[in-house]
Amino acid sequence: MIPSKFDYVKPSSVADAVAALQQGGEDAKILAGGQSLIPVLRLRLATPSVLIDLGGIPELRGIREDGDRIVIGAMTAYHDIIRDDLVKQHVTLLAQATETVADNQVRHRGTLGGSLAHADPAGDLGAVALALDAELVIAGADGSRTVPASDFFVDYFTTAIGEGEILTEIRFPKYTGWGSHYEKFNRTAQAWSMVAIAAAIRVEGGSIAEARVGLTNMGTTPIRATGVEQALVGQPATADAVRAAADRVTEGTSAPSDADAAADYREHLAKVLTGRAVLAAAG
Amino acid sequence: MKLLADMGAYLGLVGPGVPILGAFMFNSIYKFPAYKFTCTNVFTTKTLTDAYRGAGRPEATFAIERIMDELAVELGRDPLELREQNWIKHEEFPFTTVCGLTYDSGNYEQATQQAMELFDYAGLRREQEERRRSGDPVQLGIGISTFTEMCGLAPSRVLGSLSYGAGGWEAASIRMLATGKVEVITGVSPHGQGHETAFSQIVADQLGVPFEDVEVLHGDTQISPKGLDTYGSRSLVVGGIAIVKAAEKVVAKAKKLAAHLLEASEDDIEFSGGTFTVRGTDKGKAIQEIAFAAFMAHDYPEDMEPSLDSDAVYDPENFSFPHGTHLAAIEIDTDTGHVDLRKYVCVDDIGNVVNPLIAEGQVHGGLAQGIAQALFEEANYDEQGTLVNGTFVDYTLPSAADLPSFDTRVVSTPATSNPLGVKGVGEAGTIASTPAIINGVLDAIRHLGVTDVEMPTTSQRVWRAIQEAQGRSTQKTPVDTHSPGAGLGSIDPNNPQGEVQ
Ligand SMILES: Cc1cc2nc3c(=O)[nH]c(=O)nc-3n(C[C@H](O)[C@H](O)[C@H](O)COP(=O)(O)OP(=O)(O)OC[C@H]3O[C@@H](n4cnc5c(N)ncnc54)[C@H](O)[C@@H]3O)c2cc1C
């Protein structure tokens, strides 16, 4: 289908974009990589009056080091994240998860900011941002504020980004030297996750010193598996110990049931995949 | 055979004909002493059913190839050996089956032996044993399908006896232009099958003209008013033969004119490599010269029209019976139920091959389609009969990344029912592959007590089947059929509460 009629603006600064957003009111929508928004427009599930394209704002694109943080502009494409040396070295889990998103074409257009703002519970990067305690910088008319990932995801397709606001950058603490793995389970090779597990583990002297585990598509938002994390700390990185800890993965989840997988099957998968993700992360 | 056939809400073009085609095929390559077939067509609230690549033969092949595997299990026999014991031996052709069809040619032993070697059947059976013994979470299954099919639709009288709504002939015309180029008009219009290439090859061979000089015209009733079209693996074996018949008429006319121009008796004219020569002399004329002479019409026999152009309508005397042996190695992750097709080998006997690349392409695409039916594709309806996965956002299709590199080979026992010795190939892949996959899935987990898994064998279905076979009942939470799954699909068009921010 063809989208309904809309106006199009392409501001060249964040301030201009925020102004355009305020001017456009409720019906204005931000366009990032368009990999979720364009299909939604074409199915006419959304009919915005104006699209504000962030593609003309250079400051929103790129990856830099800022002290103990790696800072990624909201408009940085997946393709660039996967190939970036800073990300590969300090936020390996993000590179690993991003590599599993869709196909090469989508990864050239889709952006980290768009993915997090879209907040599809089946999207792969929310669980990573949550598990790694990322901070999200949101700009509005009154300047910028920083929201921790734990407060960012509110509900199904709903985040802490308010009306008239734009997600500008995502700040990740460094996890240099940690082991990590993103274990994704899907029906076909390039599909969204039926369930996926994001795991980052720091092993010290053969036992697990710190653990961070995030869940994709096990509820209406990404979920942090704190029960598993607690159970892992202090354990040896052995199959038995890890599997016992993984059994706690369903605590606090509300897995969806759909044609591909009922909730009980997702819960089972989450346990198996958590074991695999943690063992792979622990190396 | 008792068949309950879902017609959907209305009858389509050949909806009720599909199970009838299958009716002739349930005995497949085996020697059955007796056979009975009853079919009840049922109207349902679903989308109408119509012919889909294979039409009737995939269902029949699925039934018989599943039965052969179940029988082998019950008898404790190797499933390939049991098939061989029951199939028609190569020296028994032509063979009239219990359904009254006469299979003209075939060699099941040859195709099977070659497939087993390529596949390393013995080696994979050993690996399977080893994985079972060690309780490997990843189990291996070997899927077999030794199929045949009736295609090349069809002798018109047979179709008449079945009250089919059309005949089964095909039409062709050849126009010899003054320039020496050749126009071929066919009633079988391709939509991607490469008829232009294959038919140009045939005409180049028949008339001895360069391949580049042949133009195949089709698809517009102003150009090609007569034809029954591309379906039922018939384009080459019926449409292609019609072209051969038209070419034979062109050569006969050209020979007469050549004899006249060369002042020789027609009996003394030989035709080879595009040139008519007088036997025992070096006097000759190229077919292009003859075409030009006909066009000029200055000098031609009294009892002839000044034209080489010819039409033919070919009504086949029999169906075409390609066959093949398809082998699949399936790995199942018993912890998640995930099914992975690791290896696929097929050796198809499609008679003489006109264009190997096109034949391989047909098998390749057919395999992907038939495998997708076994592993991925499904039309889901809710209780009201509403199709809930009607877009490609939520209808699962595999891509190249989900399939292995297929090892496809051909062997050739030429058909005796047509002058080119060719057999149909367009539907081989979809007919053969679905039961090969399902047999492989069951072979991988049968030792765990699983005897059946509904298609498509999704990871969830396989996992539940294993749990239930092991006495661990899985409590299936109610599925929301209107929620077609992850990603974009999670925005339910009927209830778009998840509309983007
Ligand atoms: C074929 C296909 C397969 C896919 N498979 C996967 C997959 O396996 N895993 C996965 O995670 N995703 C998948 N996706 C979705 C993909 O990751 C999208 O790119 C992503 O969800 C959105 O990013 P985008 O930059 O394209 O954003 P857009 O589509 O442009 O925008 C998405 C939403 O976010 C809003 N938005 C965007 N940027 C900002 C911002 N800076 N501030 C405020 N709001 C903003 C927009 O207004 C819109 O509502 C797939 C997409 C396609 C087309």
Short mmCIF file of C-alpha atoms in Angstrom, two decimals, chain B residues 54 77 266 361 466:
data_model
loop_
_atom_site.label_atom_id
_atom_site.label_comp_id
_atom_site.label_asym_id
_atom_site.label_seq_id
_atom_site.Cartn_x
_atom_site.Cartn_y
_atom_site.Cartn_z
CA GLY B 54 2.42 -30.86 -8.20
CA ARG B 77 13.73 -53.33 7.82
CA GLU B 266 12.82 -36.28 -53.22
CA GLY B 361 16.87 -24.56 -11.67
CA ILE B 466 9.09 -35.06 22.19
#
